[in-house]
CSV table of N, CA, C and O in Angstrom, one decimal:
chain,number,residue,atom,x,y,z
F,1,UNK,N,-14.4,119.0,58.8
F,1,UNK,CA,-15.5,119.3,59.7
F,1,UNK,C,-15.1,118.7,61.1
F,1,UNK,O,-14.9,117.5,61.2
F,2,UNK,N,-15.1,119.5,62.1
F,2,UNK,CA,-14.8,119.1,63.4
F,2,UNK,C,-16.0,118.4,64.1
F,2,UNK,O,-17.1,118.9,64.0
F,3,UNK,N,-15.7,117.2,64.7
F,3,UNK,CA,-16.8,116.5,65.3
F,3,UNK,C,-16.3,115.9,66.7
F,3,UNK,O,-15.2,115.3,66.7
F,4,UNK,N,-17.1,116.1,67.7
F,4,UNK,CA,-16.8,115.6,69.0
F,4,UNK,C,-17.9,114.7,69.4
F,4,UNK,O,-19.1,115.2,69.4
F,5,UNK,N,-17.7,113.5,69.8
F,5,UNK,CA,-18.7,112.6,70.2
F,5,UNK,C,-18.5,112.0,71.6
F,5,UNK,O,-17.5,111.3,71.8
F,6,UNK,N,-19.4,112.3,72.5
F,6,UNK,CA,-19.3,111.9,73.9
F,6,UNK,C,-20.0,110.6,74.1
F,6,UNK,O,-21.0,110.3,73.3
F,7,UNK,N,-19.6,109.8,75.0
F,7,UNK,CA,-20.3,108.6,75.4
F,7,UNK,C,-19.9,108.2,76.9
F,7,UNK,O,-19.0,108.8,77.4
F,8,UNK,N,-20.7,107.3,77.4
F,8,UNK,CA,-20.4,106.9,78.8
F,8,UNK,C,-21.3,107.4,79.9
F,8,UNK,O,-21.2,107.0,81.0
F,9,UNK,N,-22.2,108.3,79.5
F,9,UNK,CA,-23.1,108.8,80.5
F,9,UNK,C,-24.1,107.7,80.9
F,9,UNK,O,-24.2,106.6,80.3
F,10,UNK,N,-24.9,108.0,82.0
F,10,UNK,CA,-25.9,107.1,82.4
F,10,UNK,C,-26.4,107.4,83.8
F,10,UNK,O,-26.2,108.6,84.3
F,11,UNK,N,-27.1,106.5,84.4
F,11,UNK,CA,-27.6,106.7,85.8
F,11,UNK,C,-26.8,105.9,86.8
F,11,UNK,O,-26.5,104.7,86.5
F,12,UNK,N,-26.5,106.5,87.9
F,12,UNK,CA,-25.7,105.8,88.9
F,12,UNK,C,-26.2,106.3,90.3
F,12,UNK,O,-26.7,107.4,90.4
F,13,UNK,N,-26.0,105.4,91.3
F,13,UNK,CA,-26.3,105.9,92.6
F,13,UNK,C,-25.2,106.7,93.2
F,13,UNK,O,-24.0,106.6,92.8
F,14,UNK,N,-25.5,107.5,94.2
F,14,UNK,CA,-24.5,108.4,94.9
F,14,UNK,C,-23.4,107.5,95.4
F,14,UNK,O,-23.6,106.4,95.9
F,15,UNK,N,-22.2,108.0,95.2
F,15,UNK,CA,-21.0,107.2,95.6
F,15,UNK,C,-20.4,106.4,94.5
F,15,UNK,O,-19.3,105.8,94.6
F,16,UNK,N,-21.2,106.2,93.4
F,16,UNK,CA,-20.7,105.4,92.3
F,16,UNK,C,-19.8,106.2,91.3
F,16,UNK,O,-19.4,107.3,91.6
F,17,UNK,N,-19.4,105.5,90.3
F,17,UNK,CA,-18.5,106.0,89.3
F,17,UNK,C,-19.0,105.9,87.9
F,17,UNK,O,-19.8,105.0,87.6
F,18,UNK,N,-18.5,106.8,87.0
F,18,UNK,CA,-18.8,106.7,85.6
F,18,UNK,C,-17.5,107.2,84.9
F,18,UNK,O,-16.8,108.1,85.4
F,19,UNK,N,-17.3,106.7,83.7
F,19,UNK,CA,-16.2,107.2,82.9
F,19,UNK,C,-16.8,107.7,81.5
F,19,UNK,O,-17.4,106.9,80.8
F,20,UNK,N,-16.6,108.9,81.3
F,20,UNK,CA,-17.0,109.5,80.0
F,20,UNK,C,-15.9,109.5,79.0
F,20,UNK,O,-14.7,109.7,79.4
F,21,UNK,N,-16.2,109.4,77.8
F,21,UNK,CA,-15.2,109.4,76.7
F,21,UNK,C,-15.7,110.4,75.7
F,21,UNK,O,-16.9,110.6,75.5
F,22,UNK,N,-14.8,111.0,75.0
F,22,UNK,CA,-15.0,111.9,73.9
F,22,UNK,C,-14.0,111.7,72.8
F,22,UNK,O,-12.8,111.9,73.0
F,23,UNK,N,-14.5,111.3,71.7
F,23,UNK,CA,-13.6,111.1,70.5
F,23,UNK,C,-13.8,112.2,69.5
F,23,UNK,O,-14.9,112.5,69.1
F,24,UNK,N,-12.7,112.8,69.1
F,24,UNK,CA,-12.7,113.9,68.2
F,24,UNK,C,-12.2,113.5,66.8
F,24,UNK,O,-11.4,112.6,66.6
F,25,UNK,N,-12.7,114.2,65.8
F,25,UNK,CA,-12.3,114.0,64.4
F,25,UNK,C,-12.3,115.4,63.7
F,25,UNK,O,-13.0,116.3,64.2
F,26,UNK,N,-11.5,115.5,62.7
F,26,UNK,CA,-11.5,116.8,61.9
F,26,UNK,C,-10.6,117.9,62.5
F,26,UNK,O,-10.8,119.0,62.0
F,27,UNK,N,-9.8,117.6,63.5
F,27,UNK,CA,-8.9,118.6,64.0
F,27,UNK,C,-7.6,117.9,64.5
F,27,UNK,O,-7.6,116.7,64.6
F,28,UNK,N,-6.6,118.7,64.6
F,28,UNK,CA,-5.3,118.2,65.1
F,28,UNK,C,-5.4,118.1,66.6
F,28,UNK,O,-4.9,118.9,67.4
F,29,UNK,N,-5.9,117.0,67.0
F,29,UNK,CA,-6.3,116.8,68.4
F,29,UNK,C,-5.2,117.0,69.4
F,29,UNK,O,-5.4,117.6,70.4
F,30,UNK,N,-4.0,116.6,69.0
F,30,UNK,CA,-2.9,116.7,69.9
F,30,UNK,C,-2.4,118.1,70.2
F,30,UNK,O,-1.5,118.3,71.0
F,31,UNK,N,-2.9,119.1,69.5
F,31,UNK,CA,-2.5,120.4,69.7
F,31,UNK,C,-3.5,121.3,70.5
F,31,UNK,O,-3.3,122.4,70.8
F,32,UNK,N,-4.7,120.6,70.8
F,32,UNK,CA,-5.7,121.3,71.5
F,32,UNK,C,-5.8,121.0,73.0
F,32,UNK,O,-5.7,119.9,73.4
F,33,UNK,N,-6.0,122.1,73.8
F,33,UNK,CA,-6.5,121.8,75.2
F,33,UNK,C,-7.9,121.3,75.1
F,33,UNK,O,-8.7,121.7,74.2
F,34,UNK,N,-8.3,120.3,75.9
F,34,UNK,CA,-9.6,119.7,75.9
F,34,UNK,C,-10.3,119.9,77.3
F,34,UNK,O,-9.6,119.9,78.3
F,35,UNK,N,-11.6,120.2,77.2
F,35,UNK,CA,-12.3,120.4,78.5
F,35,UNK,C,-13.6,119.6,78.6
F,35,UNK,O,-14.1,119.2,77.6
F,36,UNK,N,-14.0,119.4,79.8
F,36,UNK,CA,-15.3,118.9,80.1
F,36,UNK,C,-16.1,119.9,80.8
F,36,UNK,O,-15.6,120.6,81.8
F,37,UNK,N,-17.3,120.1,80.4
F,37,UNK,CA,-18.3,121.0,81.0
F,37,UNK,C,-19.5,120.3,81.4
F,37,UNK,O,-19.8,119.2,80.8
F,38,UNK,N,-20.3,120.9,82.2
F,38,UNK,CA,-21.6,120.4,82.5
F,38,UNK,C,-22.6,121.5,82.7
F,38,UNK,O,-22.3,122.7,83.0
F,39,UNK,N,-23.9,121.2,82.4
F,39,UNK,CA,-24.9,122.2,82.5
F,39,UNK,C,-26.2,121.5,82.9
F,39,UNK,O,-26.6,120.4,82.5
F,40,UNK,N,-26.9,122.2,83.9
F,40,UNK,CA,-28.2,121.8,84.3
F,40,UNK,C,-29.2,122.9,83.8
F,40,UNK,O,-28.9,124.1,83.7
F,41,UNK,N,-30.3,122.4,83.3
F,41,UNK,CA,-31.3,123.4,82.8
F,41,UNK,C,-31.5,124.6,83.7
F,41,UNK,O,-31.8,124.4,84.9
F,42,UNK,N,-31.5,125.8,83.2
F,42,UNK,CA,-31.7,127.0,84.0
F,42,UNK,C,-30.5,127.5,84.7
F,42,UNK,O,-30.5,128.5,85.4
F,43,UNK,N,-29.4,126.8,84.6
F,43,UNK,CA,-28.1,127.2,85.2
F,43,UNK,C,-27.0,127.4,84.2
F,43,UNK,O,-27.1,126.9,83.1
F,44,UNK,N,-26.0,128.2,84.6
F,44,UNK,CA,-24.9,128.4,83.7
F,44,UNK,C,-24.1,127.2,83.5
F,44,UNK,O,-24.0,126.4,84.4
F,45,UNK,N,-23.5,127.1,82.3
F,45,UNK,CA,-22.5,126.0,82.1
F,45,UNK,C,-21.3,126.1,83.0
F,45,UNK,O,-20.8,127.2,83.2
F,46,UNK,N,-20.8,125.0,83.5
F,46,UNK,CA,-19.7,125.0,84.4
F,46,UNK,C,-18.6,124.1,83.9
F,46,UNK,O,-18.8,123.0,83.5
F,47,UNK,N,-17.4,124.7,83.9
F,47,UNK,CA,-16.2,123.9,83.5
F,47,UNK,C,-15.8,123.0,84.6
F,47,UNK,O,-15.7,123.5,85.8
F,48,UNK,N,-15.6,121.7,84.4
F,48,UNK,CA,-15.3,120.8,85.5
F,48,UNK,C,-13.9,120.1,85.3
F,48,UNK,O,-13.4,119.6,86.3
F,49,UNK,N,-13.4,120.1,84.1
F,49,UNK,CA,-12.0,119.6,83.9
F,49,UNK,C,-11.4,120.1,82.7
F,49,UNK,O,-12.1,120.4,81.7
F,50,UNK,N,-10.1,120.3,82.7
F,50,UNK,CA,-9.4,120.8,81.5
F,50,UNK,C,-8.1,120.1,81.5
F,50,UNK,O,-7.5,119.8,82.6
F,51,UNK,N,-7.6,119.8,80.3
F,51,UNK,CA,-6.3,119.1,80.2
F,51,UNK,C,-5.6,119.7,79.0
F,51,UNK,O,-6.1,119.9,77.9
F,52,UNK,N,-4.3,120.1,79.2
F,52,UNK,CA,-3.6,120.7,78.1
F,52,UNK,C,-3.2,119.7,77.0
F,52,UNK,O,-3.5,118.5,77.1
F,53,UNK,N,-2.6,120.2,76.0
F,53,UNK,CA,-2.4,119.4,74.8
F,53,UNK,C,-1.6,118.1,75.0
F,53,UNK,O,-1.9,117.1,74.4
F,54,UNK,N,-0.6,118.2,76.0
F,54,UNK,CA,0.2,117.0,76.2
F,54,UNK,C,-0.3,116.1,77.3
F,54,UNK,O,0.2,115.0,77.4
F,55,UNK,N,-1.3,116.6,78.0
F,55,UNK,CA,-1.8,115.8,79.1
F,55,UNK,C,-1.0,115.9,80.4
F,55,UNK,O,-1.2,115.2,81.4
F,56,UNK,N,-0.1,116.9,80.5
F,56,UNK,CA,0.8,117.0,81.6
F,56,UNK,C,0.2,117.9,82.7
F,56,UNK,O,0.7,117.9,83.8
F,57,UNK,N,-0.8,118.7,82.4
F,57,UNK,CA,-1.3,119.7,83.3
F,57,UNK,C,-2.9,119.7,83.4
F,57,UNK,O,-3.5,120.5,82.7
F,58,UNK,N,-3.4,118.8,84.2
F,58,UNK,CA,-4.9,118.8,84.4
F,58,UNK,C,-5.3,119.9,85.3
F,58,UNK,O,-4.5,120.3,86.2
F,59,UNK,N,-6.5,120.3,85.1
F,59,UNK,CA,-7.1,121.3,86.1
F,59,UNK,C,-8.5,120.9,86.4
F,59,UNK,O,-9.3,120.5,85.5
F,60,UNK,N,-8.8,120.9,87.7
F,60,UNK,CA,-10.2,120.7,88.1
F,60,UNK,C,-10.5,121.7,89.2
F,60,UNK,O,-9.8,122.0,90.1
F,61,UNK,N,-11.7,122.3,89.1
F,61,UNK,CA,-12.1,123.3,90.1
F,61,UNK,C,-12.4,122.5,91.4
F,61,UNK,O,-12.5,121.3,91.4
F,62,UNK,N,-12.5,123.3,92.5
F,62,UNK,CA,-12.7,122.7,93.8
F,62,UNK,C,-14.0,121.8,93.9
F,62,UNK,O,-14.0,120.9,94.7
F,63,UNK,N,-15.0,122.2,93.1
F,63,UNK,CA,-16.2,121.4,93.1
F,63,UNK,C,-16.1,119.9,92.8
F,63,UNK,O,-16.9,119.1,93.2
F,64,UNK,N,-15.0,119.6,92.0
F,64,UNK,CA,-14.8,118.2,91.6
F,64,UNK,C,-13.5,117.7,91.9
F,64,UNK,O,-13.2,116.5,91.7
F,65,UNK,N,-12.6,118.5,92.5
F,65,UNK,CA,-11.2,118.1,92.7
F,65,UNK,C,-11.2,116.9,93.7
F,65,UNK,O,-11.9,116.9,94.7
F,66,UNK,N,-10.3,116.0,93.3
F,66,UNK,CA,-10.2,114.8,94.1
F,66,UNK,C,-11.2,113.7,93.8
F,66,UNK,O,-11.1,112.5,94.2
F,67,UNK,N,-12.2,114.0,93.0
F,67,UNK,CA,-13.3,113.1,92.6
F,67,UNK,C,-13.2,112.8,91.1
F,67,UNK,O,-13.5,111.7,90.6
F,68,UNK,N,-13.0,113.9,90.3
F,68,UNK,CA,-12.9,113.7,88.9
F,68,UNK,C,-11.5,113.8,88.4
F,68,UNK,O,-10.6,114.4,89.0
F,69,UNK,N,-11.2,113.0,87.3
F,69,UNK,CA,-9.9,113.0,86.7
F,69,UNK,C,-10.0,113.0,85.2
F,69,UNK,O,-10.7,112.1,84.7
F,70,UNK,N,-9.3,113.9,84.6
F,70,UNK,CA,-9.3,113.9,83.1
F,70,UNK,C,-8.0,113.3,82.6
F,70,UNK,O,-6.9,113.5,83.2
F,71,UNK,N,-8.1,112.7,81.5
F,71,UNK,CA,-6.9,112.1,80.8
F,71,UNK,C,-7.2,112.1,79.3
F,71,UNK,O,-8.3,112.4,78.8
F,72,UNK,N,-6.2,111.9,78.5
F,72,UNK,CA,-6.3,111.9,77.1
F,72,UNK,C,-5.4,110.9,76.4
F,72,UNK,O,-4.3,110.6,77.0
F,73,UNK,N,-5.8,110.4,75.3
F,73,UNK,CA,-5.0,109.6,74.4
F,73,UNK,C,-4.9,110.2,73.1
F,73,UNK,O,-5.8,110.2,72.3
F,74,UNK,N,-3.8,110.9,72.8
F,74,UNK,CA,-3.7,111.7,71.6
F,74,UNK,C,-3.7,110.8,70.4
F,74,UNK,O,-4.1,111.2,69.3
F,75,UNK,N,-3.2,109.6,70.5
F,75,UNK,CA,-3.1,108.7,69.4
F,75,UNK,C,-4.5,108.2,69.0
F,75,UNK,O,-4.7,107.9,67.8
F,76,UNK,N,-5.4,108.2,69.9
F,76,UNK,CA,-6.8,107.8,69.6
F,76,UNK,C,-7.8,109.0,69.6
F,76,UNK,O,-9.0,108.9,69.4
F,77,UNK,N,-7.2,110.2,69.7
F,77,UNK,CA,-8.0,111.5,69.6
F,77,UNK,C,-9.2,111.4,70.6
F,77,UNK,O,-10.3,111.8,70.2
F,78,UNK,N,-8.9,111.0,71.8
F,78,UNK,CA,-9.9,110.8,72.8
F,78,UNK,C,-9.5,111.4,74.1
F,78,UNK,O,-8.4,111.3,74.5
F,79,UNK,N,-10.5,112.0,74.7
F,79,UNK,CA,-10.3,112.5,76.1
F,79,UNK,C,-11.3,111.8,77.0
F,79,UNK,O,-12.4,111.5,76.6
F,80,UNK,N,-10.9,111.6,78.2
F,80,UNK,CA,-11.7,110.8,79.2
F,80,UNK,C,-12.0,111.7,80.4
F,80,UNK,O,-11.2,112.5,80.8
F,81,UNK,N,-13.1,111.4,81.1
F,81,UNK,CA,-13.4,112.0,82.4
F,81,UNK,C,-13.8,110.9,83.3
F,81,UNK,O,-14.9,110.3,83.1
F,82,UNK,N,-13.0,110.5,84.2
F,82,UNK,CA,-13.3,109.6,85.2
F,82,UNK,C,-13.9,110.3,86.4
F,82,UNK,O,-13.3,111.2,87.0
F,83,UNK,N,-15.1,109.9,86.7
F,83,UNK,CA,-15.9,110.5,87.8
F,83,UNK,C,-16.1,109.5,88.9
F,83,UNK,O,-16.8,108.5,88.7
F,84,UNK,N,-15.6,109.8,90.1
F,84,UNK,CA,-15.8,108.9,91.2
F,84,UNK,C,-16.5,109.6,92.3
F,84,UNK,O,-16.6,110.8,92.3
F,85,UNK,N,-17.0,108.9,93.3
F,85,UNK,CA,-17.7,109.4,94.4
F,85,UNK,C,-18.8,110.4,94.0
F,85,UNK,O,-18.9,111.5,94.5
F,86,UNK,N,-19.5,110.0,93.0
F,86,UNK,CA,-20.5,110.9,92.5
F,86,UNK,C,-21.6,111.3,93.5
F,86,UNK,O,-22.0,110.5,94.3
F,87,UNK,N,-22.1,112.5,93.3
F,87,UNK,CA,-23.1,113.1,94.2
F,87,UNK,C,-24.3,113.5,93.4
F,87,UNK,O,-24.2,113.8,92.2
F,88,UNK,N,-25.5,113.6,94.0
F,88,UNK,CA,-26.6,114.0,93.2
F,88,UNK,C,-26.4,115.3,92.5
F,88,UNK,O,-27.0,115.6,91.4
F,89,UNK,N,-25.7,116.2,93.1
F,89,UNK,CA,-25.4,117.5,92.5
F,89,UNK,C,-24.5,117.5,91.3
F,89,UNK,O,-24.4,118.5,90.6
F,90,UNK,N,-24.0,116.3,91.0
F,90,UNK,CA,-23.2,116.1,89.8
F,90,UNK,C,-24.2,115.8,88.6
F,90,UNK,O,-23.7,115.8,87.4
F,91,UNK,N,-25.4,115.7,88.9
F,91,UNK,CA,-26.4,115.4,87.8
F,91,UNK,C,-26.4,116.6,86.8
F,91,UNK,O,-26.6,117.7,87.2
F,92,UNK,N,-26.2,116.3,85.5
F,92,UNK,CA,-26.1,117.3,84.5
F,92,UNK,C,-25.9,116.7,83.2
F,92,UNK,O,-25.6,115.5,83.1
F,93,UNK,N,-26.0,117.5,82.1
F,93,UNK,CA,-25.6,117.1,80.8
F,93,UNK,C,-24.1,117.5,80.7
F,93,UNK,O,-23.7,118.6,81.1
F,94,UNK,N,-23.3,116.5,80.3
F,94,UNK,CA,-21.8,116.7,80.3
F,94,UNK,C,-21.4,116.9,78.8
F,94,UNK,O,-21.8,116.0,78.0
F,95,UNK,N,-20.6,117.9,78.6
F,95,UNK,CA,-20.1,118.1,77.2
F,95,UNK,C,-18.6,118.1,77.2
F,95,UNK,O,-18.0,118.7,78.1
F,96,UNK,N,-18.0,117.6,76.1
F,96,UNK,CA,-16.6,117.8,75.9
F,96,UNK,C,-16.4,119.0,74.9
F,96,UNK,O,-17.3,119.2,74.1
F,97,UNK,N,-15.3,119.6,75.0
F,97,UNK,CA,-15.0,120.7,74.1
F,97,UNK,C,-13.5,120.8,73.8
F,97,UNK,O,-12.7,120.5,74.6
F,98,UNK,N,-13.2,121.3,72.6
F,98,UNK,CA,-11.9,121.5,72.2
F,98,UNK,C,-11.6,123.0,72.1
F,98,UNK,O,-12.4,123.8,71.6
F,99,UNK,N,-10.4,123.4,72.6
F,99,UNK,CA,-10.0,124.8,72.7
F,99,UNK,C,-9.3,125.2,71.4
F,99,UNK,O,-8.1,124.8,71.2
F,100,UNK,N,-9.9,126.0,70.6
F,100,UNK,CA,-9.3,126.4,69.3
F,100,UNK,C,-8.2,127.4,69.5
F,100,UNK,O,-7.4,127.7,68.6
F,101,UNK,N,-8.2,128.1,70.7
F,101,UNK,CA,-7.3,129.2,70.9
F,101,UNK,C,-6.1,128.8,71.6
F,101,UNK,O,-5.0,129.3,71.3
F,102,UNK,N,-6.3,128.0,72.6
F,102,UNK,CA,-5.2,127.6,73.5
F,102,UNK,C,-4.8,126.2,73.5
F,102,UNK,O,-5.7,125.3,73.5
F,103,UNK,N,-3.5,125.9,73.7
F,103,UNK,CA,-3.1,124.5,73.9
F,103,UNK,C,-3.0,124.1,75.3
F,103,UNK,O,-3.0,123.0,75.7
F,104,UNK,N,-2.8,125.1,76.2
F,104,UNK,CA,-2.9,125.0,77.6
F,104,UNK,C,-4.2,125.5,78.1
F,104,UNK,O,-4.9,126.2,77.5
F,105,UNK,N,-4.6,125.0,79.3
F,105,UNK,CA,-5.9,125.3,79.9
F,105,UNK,C,-5.9,126.8,80.3
F,105,UNK,O,-5.2,127.2,81.2
F,106,UNK,N,-6.8,127.6,79.8
F,106,UNK,CA,-7.0,129.0,80.2
F,106,UNK,C,-7.8,129.0,81.5
F,106,UNK,O,-8.8,128.4,81.7
F,107,UNK,N,-7.3,129.9,82.4
F,107,UNK,CA,-8.1,130.1,83.7
F,107,UNK,C,-9.4,130.6,83.5
F,107,UNK,O,-10.3,130.5,84.3
F,108,UNK,N,-9.6,131.3,82.4
F,108,UNK,CA,-10.9,131.9,82.1
F,108,UNK,C,-11.9,131.0,81.4
F,108,UNK,O,-13.0,131.3,81.2
F,109,UNK,N,-11.5,129.8,81.1
F,109,UNK,CA,-12.3,128.8,80.4
F,109,UNK,C,-12.7,129.3,79.0
F,109,UNK,O,-13.7,128.9,78.4
F,110,UNK,N,-12.0,130.3,78.5
F,110,UNK,CA,-12.3,130.8,77.2
F,110,UNK,C,-11.7,130.0,76.0
F,110,UNK,O,-10.7,129.2,76.3
F,111,UNK,N,-12.1,130.2,74.8
F,111,UNK,CA,-11.5,129.6,73.7
F,111,UNK,C,-12.0,128.2,73.3
F,111,UNK,O,-11.6,127.7,72.3
F,112,UNK,N,-13.0,127.7,74.0
F,112,UNK,CA,-13.5,126.4,73.7
F,112,UNK,C,-14.6,126.6,72.6
F,112,UNK,O,-15.7,127.1,72.9
F,113,UNK,N,-14.3,126.3,71.4
F,113,UNK,CA,-15.1,126.7,70.3
F,113,UNK,C,-15.8,125.4,69.6
F,113,UNK,O,-16.8,125.6,68.9
F,114,UNK,N,-15.3,124.3,69.9
F,114,UNK,CA,-15.8,123.0,69.3
F,114,UNK,C,-16.5,122.2,70.5
F,114,UNK,O,-15.8,122.0,71.5
F,115,UNK,N,-17.7,121.8,70.3
F,115,UNK,CA,-18.5,121.1,71.3
F,115,UNK,C,-19.1,119.8,70.8
F,115,UNK,O,-19.5,119.7,69.6
F,116,UNK,N,-19.2,118.9,71.7
F,116,UNK,CA,-19.9,117.7,71.4
F,116,UNK,C,-21.4,117.9,71.7
F,116,UNK,O,-21.8,119.0,72.1
F,117,UNK,N,-22.2,116.8,71.5
F,117,UNK,CA,-23.6,116.9,71.7
F,117,UNK,C,-24.1,116.7,73.1
F,117,UNK,O,-25.2,116.9,73.4
F,118,UNK,N,-23.2,116.2,73.9
F,118,UNK,CA,-23.5,116.0,75.3
F,118,UNK,C,-23.9,114.6,75.7
F,118,UNK,O,-24.4,113.8,74.8
F,119,UNK,N,-23.7,114.2,76.9
F,119,UNK,CA,-24.1,112.9,77.4
F,119,UNK,C,-24.6,113.2,78.8
F,119,UNK,O,-24.0,113.9,79.6
F,120,UNK,N,-25.8,112.6,79.1
F,120,UNK,CA,-26.5,112.8,80.4
F,120,UNK,C,-25.9,112.0,81.5
F,120,UNK,O,-25.7,110.8,81.3
F,121,UNK,N,-25.7,112.6,82.6
F,121,UNK,CA,-25.2,111.9,83.9
F,121,UNK,C,-26.3,112.2,84.9
F,121,UNK,O,-26.6,113.4,85.2
F,122,UNK,N,-26.8,111.1,85.5
F,122,UNK,CA,-27.8,111.3,86.5
F,122,UNK,C,-27.4,110.5,87.8
F,122,UNK,O,-27.1,109.3,87.7
F,123,UNK,N,-27.3,111.2,88.9
F,123,UNK,CA,-26.9,110.5,90.1
F,123,UNK,C,-28.0,110.6,91.1
F,123,UNK,O,-28.5,111.7,91.5
F,124,UNK,N,-28.5,109.4,91.6
F,124,UNK,CA,-29.6,109.4,92.5
F,124,UNK,C,-29.1,109.2,93.9
F,124,UNK,O,-28.0,108.5,94.1
F,125,UNK,N,-29.8,109.7,94.8
F,125,UNK,CA,-29.4,109.6,96.3
F,125,UNK,C,-30.0,108.3,96.9
F,125,UNK,O,-30.8,107.6,96.3
């Protein structure tokens, strides 16, 4: 059974930093592309970071580029999201996900079939 468990969310003031962690079990972690997504109630889920199986090719959309950084430790089956210079608009529930279809990050954000339960990030102004 695949399980993804996120941690590290919390409340922070604008300009602050948080580091999210996601530990996986029940899958060959080192062969999966891993992603971080966020969602605000009433809005569509947004992909904010993706990292290919080896950790050599991170991807971040313009909305977080230069502020967010994704990394992974395949030996620990863990993916991280370092979030710096946080803004109130970064407030959301953050989810990690494993891509069952691709080992590299797909531009379409498709193939993420395994999801964690989410961790809340709240940024106050």
